[in-house]
Short mmCIF file of C-alpha atoms in Angstrom, two decimals:
data_model
loop_
_atom_site.label_atom_id
_atom_site.label_comp_id
_atom_site.label_asym_id
_atom_site.label_seq_id
_atom_site.Cartn_x
_atom_site.Cartn_y
_atom_site.Cartn_z
CA ALA A 1384 12.50 -8.38 0.34
CA GLN A 1385 9.25 -8.14 2.24
CA ARG A 1386 9.37 -10.17 5.39
CA VAL A 1387 7.38 -10.57 8.58
CA THR A 1388 8.81 -12.26 11.65
CA GLN A 1389 6.80 -13.60 14.53
CA PRO A 1390 9.48 -15.21 16.68
CA GLU A 1391 7.20 -17.22 18.95
CA LYS A 1392 5.35 -20.16 17.48
CA LEU A 1393 3.64 -20.80 20.79
CA LEU A 1394 2.99 -18.51 23.71
CA SER A 1395 1.45 -20.04 26.79
CA VAL A 1396 0.27 -17.84 29.64
CA PHE A 1397 -2.07 -18.09 32.59
CA LYS A 1398 -5.39 -16.30 32.73
CA GLY A 1399 -4.93 -12.77 33.99
CA ALA A 1400 -1.29 -12.54 32.94
CA PRO A 1401 -0.08 -9.90 30.49
CA VAL A 1402 0.45 -10.95 26.90
CA GLU A 1403 2.78 -9.60 24.23
CA LEU A 1404 2.91 -11.18 20.80
CA LYS A 1405 5.91 -9.93 18.89
CA CYS A 1406 6.02 -8.89 15.26
CA ASN A 1407 8.87 -7.40 13.29
CA TYR A 1408 8.63 -6.54 9.65
CA SER A 1409 10.88 -5.65 6.77
CA TYR A 1410 8.91 -3.82 4.15
CA SER A 1411 9.58 -1.11 1.62
CA GLY A 1412 7.73 2.14 2.05
CA SER A 1413 5.22 2.68 4.81
CA PRO A 1414 3.03 -0.37 5.05
CA GLU A 1415 -0.30 -0.53 6.75
CA LEU A 1416 -0.11 -3.01 9.63
CA PHE A 1417 -2.77 -5.47 10.69
CA TRP A 1418 -3.27 -8.23 13.23
CA TYR A 1419 -5.51 -11.08 12.16
CA VAL A 1420 -6.81 -13.79 14.47
CA GLN A 1421 -8.10 -17.30 13.90
CA TYR A 1422 -10.10 -18.84 16.73
CA SER A 1423 -10.63 -22.57 16.81
CA ARG A 1424 -12.99 -23.69 14.05
CA GLN A 1425 -13.51 -20.13 12.84
CA ARG A 1426 -12.37 -18.11 9.86
CA LEU A 1427 -9.37 -15.88 9.86
CA GLN A 1428 -10.59 -12.39 10.74
CA LEU A 1429 -9.24 -8.94 11.33
CA LEU A 1430 -8.44 -8.11 14.94
CA LEU A 1431 -7.07 -4.62 14.59
CA ARG A 1432 -5.13 -2.28 12.32
CA HIS A 1433 -2.60 0.32 13.29
CA ILE A 1434 -4.25 3.28 11.61
CA SER A 1435 -7.38 2.96 13.71
CA ARG A 1436 -5.40 3.11 16.97
CA GLU A 1437 -8.20 1.38 18.80
CA SER A 1438 -8.37 -1.36 21.38
CA ILE A 1439 -10.21 -4.49 20.30
CA LYS A 1440 -11.11 -7.12 22.90
CA GLY A 1441 -8.59 -5.44 25.17
CA PHE A 1442 -5.75 -5.80 22.65
CA THR A 1443 -3.65 -2.91 21.44
CA ALA A 1444 -0.74 -2.73 19.04
CA ASP A 1445 1.83 0.01 18.74
CA LEU A 1446 3.66 0.64 15.54
CA ASN A 1447 7.32 1.42 16.12
CA LYS A 1448 8.71 2.56 12.79
CA GLY A 1449 12.22 2.88 14.15
CA GLU A 1450 12.31 -0.74 15.23
CA THR A 1451 9.90 -1.82 12.47
CA SER A 1452 7.82 -3.62 15.05
CA PHE A 1453 4.11 -3.98 15.63
CA HIS A 1454 3.75 -5.96 18.83
CA LEU A 1455 0.29 -6.98 20.05
CA LYS A 1456 -0.41 -6.53 23.75
CA LYS A 1457 -3.09 -7.22 26.29
CA PRO A 1458 -2.70 -6.49 30.01
CA PHE A 1459 -4.84 -9.38 31.28
CA ALA A 1460 -5.27 -12.47 29.11
CA GLN A 1461 -8.56 -14.35 29.06
CA GLU A 1462 -9.14 -17.98 28.14
CA GLU A 1463 -11.21 -16.90 25.14
CA ASP A 1464 -8.13 -15.16 23.74
CA SER A 1465 -6.64 -18.56 22.92
CA ALA A 1466 -6.19 -18.51 19.15
CA MET A 1467 -3.69 -18.19 16.32
CA TYR A 1468 -2.53 -14.63 15.75
CA TYR A 1469 -1.00 -13.35 12.54
CA CYS A 1470 0.81 -10.11 11.98
CA ALA A 1471 0.29 -8.78 8.45
CA PRO A 1472 1.77 -5.75 6.74
CA GLN A 1473 0.19 -4.47 3.57
CA GLY A 1474 1.70 -2.11 1.09
CA GLY A 1475 4.11 -1.78 -1.77
CA ALA A 1476 3.22 -1.14 -5.39
CA THR A 1477 0.51 -3.77 -5.41
CA ASN A 1478 -0.64 -3.47 -1.80
CA LYS A 1479 -0.51 -7.19 -1.27
CA LEU A 1480 -1.00 -8.46 2.25
CA ILE A 1481 1.58 -10.89 3.59
CA PHE A 1482 1.35 -12.81 6.81
CA GLY A 1483 3.82 -13.84 9.43
CA THR A 1484 4.07 -17.47 10.45
CA GLY A 1485 1.69 -16.87 13.30
CA THR A 1486 1.79 -17.26 17.06
CA LEU A 1487 -0.46 -19.68 18.84
CA LEU A 1488 -1.61 -18.11 22.08
CA ALA A 1489 -2.74 -20.58 24.72
CA VAL A 1490 -4.28 -19.07 27.84
CA GLN A 1491 -4.38 -21.55 30.69
CA PRO A 1492 -7.06 -21.36 33.41
CA ASP B 13 -20.12 -15.45 8.29
CA SER B 14 -17.76 -13.28 6.25
CA GLY B 15 -19.77 -13.62 3.06
CA VAL B 16 -16.90 -15.31 1.22
CA THR B 17 -17.77 -18.78 0.00
CA GLN B 18 -15.29 -21.46 -0.95
CA THR B 19 -15.96 -24.83 -2.53
CA PRO B 20 -15.23 -27.60 -2.04
CA LYS B 21 -14.55 -27.64 1.71
CA HIS B 22 -12.57 -30.86 1.46
CA LEU B 23 -10.91 -32.57 -1.47
CA ILE B 24 -8.87 -35.75 -1.59
CA THR B 25 -7.05 -36.63 -4.76
CA ALA B 26 -3.99 -38.45 -6.04
CA THR B 27 -0.61 -37.25 -7.16
CA GLY B 28 -0.49 -36.08 -10.74
CA GLN B 29 -4.12 -35.02 -10.76
CA ARG B 30 -5.63 -31.58 -11.34
CA VAL B 31 -8.18 -29.81 -9.15
CA THR B 32 -10.07 -26.54 -9.23
CA LEU B 33 -10.96 -24.57 -6.15
CA ARG B 34 -13.69 -21.99 -6.35
CA CYS B 35 -14.24 -18.76 -4.47
CA SER B 36 -17.18 -16.37 -4.41
CA PRO B 37 -16.25 -13.02 -2.86
CA ARG B 38 -18.49 -10.85 -0.73
CA SER B 39 -21.11 -9.02 -2.70
CA GLY B 40 -19.53 -5.90 -4.18
CA ASP B 41 -15.90 -6.81 -3.43
CA LEU B 42 -13.72 -6.52 -6.51
CA SER B 43 -10.48 -7.88 -5.04
CA VAL B 44 -9.84 -11.57 -4.50
CA TYR B 45 -6.78 -13.04 -2.82
CA TRP B 46 -5.58 -16.64 -2.61
CA TYR B 47 -3.45 -18.00 0.20
CA GLN B 48 -1.99 -21.41 0.97
CA GLN B 49 -1.69 -22.51 4.58
CA SER B 50 0.49 -25.42 5.51
CA LEU B 51 1.94 -26.48 8.85
CA ASP B 52 5.53 -25.71 7.97
CA GLN B 53 5.05 -22.63 5.77
CA GLY B 54 2.27 -20.73 7.49
CA LEU B 55 0.05 -18.52 5.36
CA GLN B 56 1.63 -17.96 1.98
CA PHE B 57 0.27 -15.36 -0.41
CA LEU B 58 -0.33 -16.87 -3.82
CA ILE B 59 -2.06 -14.36 -6.05
CA GLN B 60 -4.40 -11.37 -6.08
CA TYR B 61 -6.98 -10.27 -8.61
CA TYR B 62 -8.81 -7.01 -8.94
CA ASN B 63 -11.87 -6.75 -11.15
CA GLY B 64 -10.76 -9.59 -13.37
CA GLU B 65 -7.13 -8.62 -13.70
CA GLU B 66 -4.12 -10.09 -11.95
CA ARG B 67 -2.85 -7.55 -9.47
CA ALA B 68 -0.05 -9.22 -7.56
CA LYS B 69 1.74 -12.54 -7.51
CA GLY B 70 3.33 -14.25 -4.59
CA ASN B 71 4.84 -17.68 -4.14
CA ILE B 72 2.63 -19.36 -6.69
CA LEU B 73 4.04 -22.38 -8.49
CA GLU B 74 3.94 -22.60 -12.26
CA ARG B 75 1.71 -25.68 -11.87
CA PHE B 76 -0.88 -23.42 -10.28
CA SER B 77 -2.99 -20.84 -12.05
CA ALA B 78 -5.93 -18.68 -11.20
CA GLN B 79 -8.41 -16.36 -12.78
CA GLN B 80 -11.22 -14.04 -11.83
CA PHE B 81 -14.33 -14.12 -13.95
CA PRO B 82 -16.66 -11.27 -15.01
CA ASP B 83 -19.05 -12.17 -12.19
CA LEU B 84 -16.04 -11.71 -9.86
CA HIS B 85 -15.83 -15.27 -8.63
CA SER B 86 -12.37 -16.76 -8.81
CA GLU B 87 -10.91 -20.18 -9.43
CA LEU B 88 -7.55 -21.58 -8.42
CA ASN B 89 -6.34 -24.43 -10.60
CA LEU B 90 -3.74 -26.82 -9.23
CA SER B 91 -2.24 -29.32 -11.64
CA SER B 92 0.30 -32.15 -11.58
CA LEU B 93 -0.37 -32.37 -7.88
CA GLU B 94 2.35 -33.45 -5.50
CA LEU B 95 2.16 -34.65 -1.92
CA GLY B 96 3.55 -31.32 -0.78
CA ASP B 97 0.56 -29.48 -2.24
CA SER B 98 -1.60 -30.82 0.56
CA ALA B 99 -2.70 -27.73 2.44
CA LEU B 100 -5.57 -25.46 3.32
CA TYR B 101 -6.26 -22.96 0.55
CA PHE B 102 -7.92 -19.74 1.60
CA CYS B 103 -9.66 -17.18 -0.50
CA ALA B 104 -10.28 -13.66 0.74
CA SER B 105 -11.95 -10.61 -0.70
CA SER B 106 -11.56 -6.92 -0.04
CA ALA B 107 -13.82 -3.95 -0.47
CA ARG B 108 -11.17 -1.29 -0.80
CA GLY B 109 -10.31 -1.87 -4.42
CA PRO B 110 -6.73 -2.46 -5.50
CA THR B 111 -5.30 -0.45 -2.62
CA GLY B 112 -6.01 -3.13 -0.07
CA GLY B 113 -7.72 -2.83 3.28
CA GLU B 114 -9.39 -5.41 5.49
CA LEU B 115 -9.59 -8.87 4.01
CA PHE B 116 -12.60 -11.12 4.58
CA PHE B 117 -11.73 -14.78 4.50
CA GLY B 118 -13.56 -17.88 3.45
CA GLU B 119 -13.46 -21.08 5.48
CA GLY B 120 -10.89 -22.59 3.18
CA SER B 121 -10.63 -25.66 0.99
CA ARG B 122 -8.63 -28.48 2.51
CA LEU B 123 -6.72 -30.37 -0.17
CA THR B 124 -5.22 -33.75 0.58
CA VAL B 125 -2.98 -35.30 -2.04
CA LEU B 126 -2.34 -39.02 -1.58
#
């Protein structure tokens, strides 16, 4: 069965501290992996995808196929990073996108 | 603004009733997705349409149905409503056809069942 696990419901860090939001997935085939973010009072939007291998707002995510993980990292958290983050693999015969339960990142001043 | 429009933004109704949620995708997007977001379940994939045809089904109850019309807007129909159906319902559209890609989300329709 397709499954995404984000073990932390809430991650609270201080400004300037490193951040790692964990994501493990169980998915047939080779899914495309995404991180979506929802800032307060805003729409859910794409943060980054693994195929682009780029850094967005200082965030990076490395796909580890052996561990089936796609953890999101940022070396120095900022208060404006406070938001809900969702890991989302996409693939399979129908290419549907499923979401993890999300991690609420709270960056304290 | 993602270009995806959902109506209504808020809806309050009673148990046993039926409601219809509407979604207009971004101009040119052929794929429409519906998701349900609740506090305890997170974002649950309900159903996906591509150019008027059902493409994938997720955890959608039999009391729920959806369709995508020739003008590509989509409607999600929820019937025999129960208290547990109270949630935020998101619509998203995608430009990359049936093979997926980045999803653009609407602001959601918040349904409250009393």
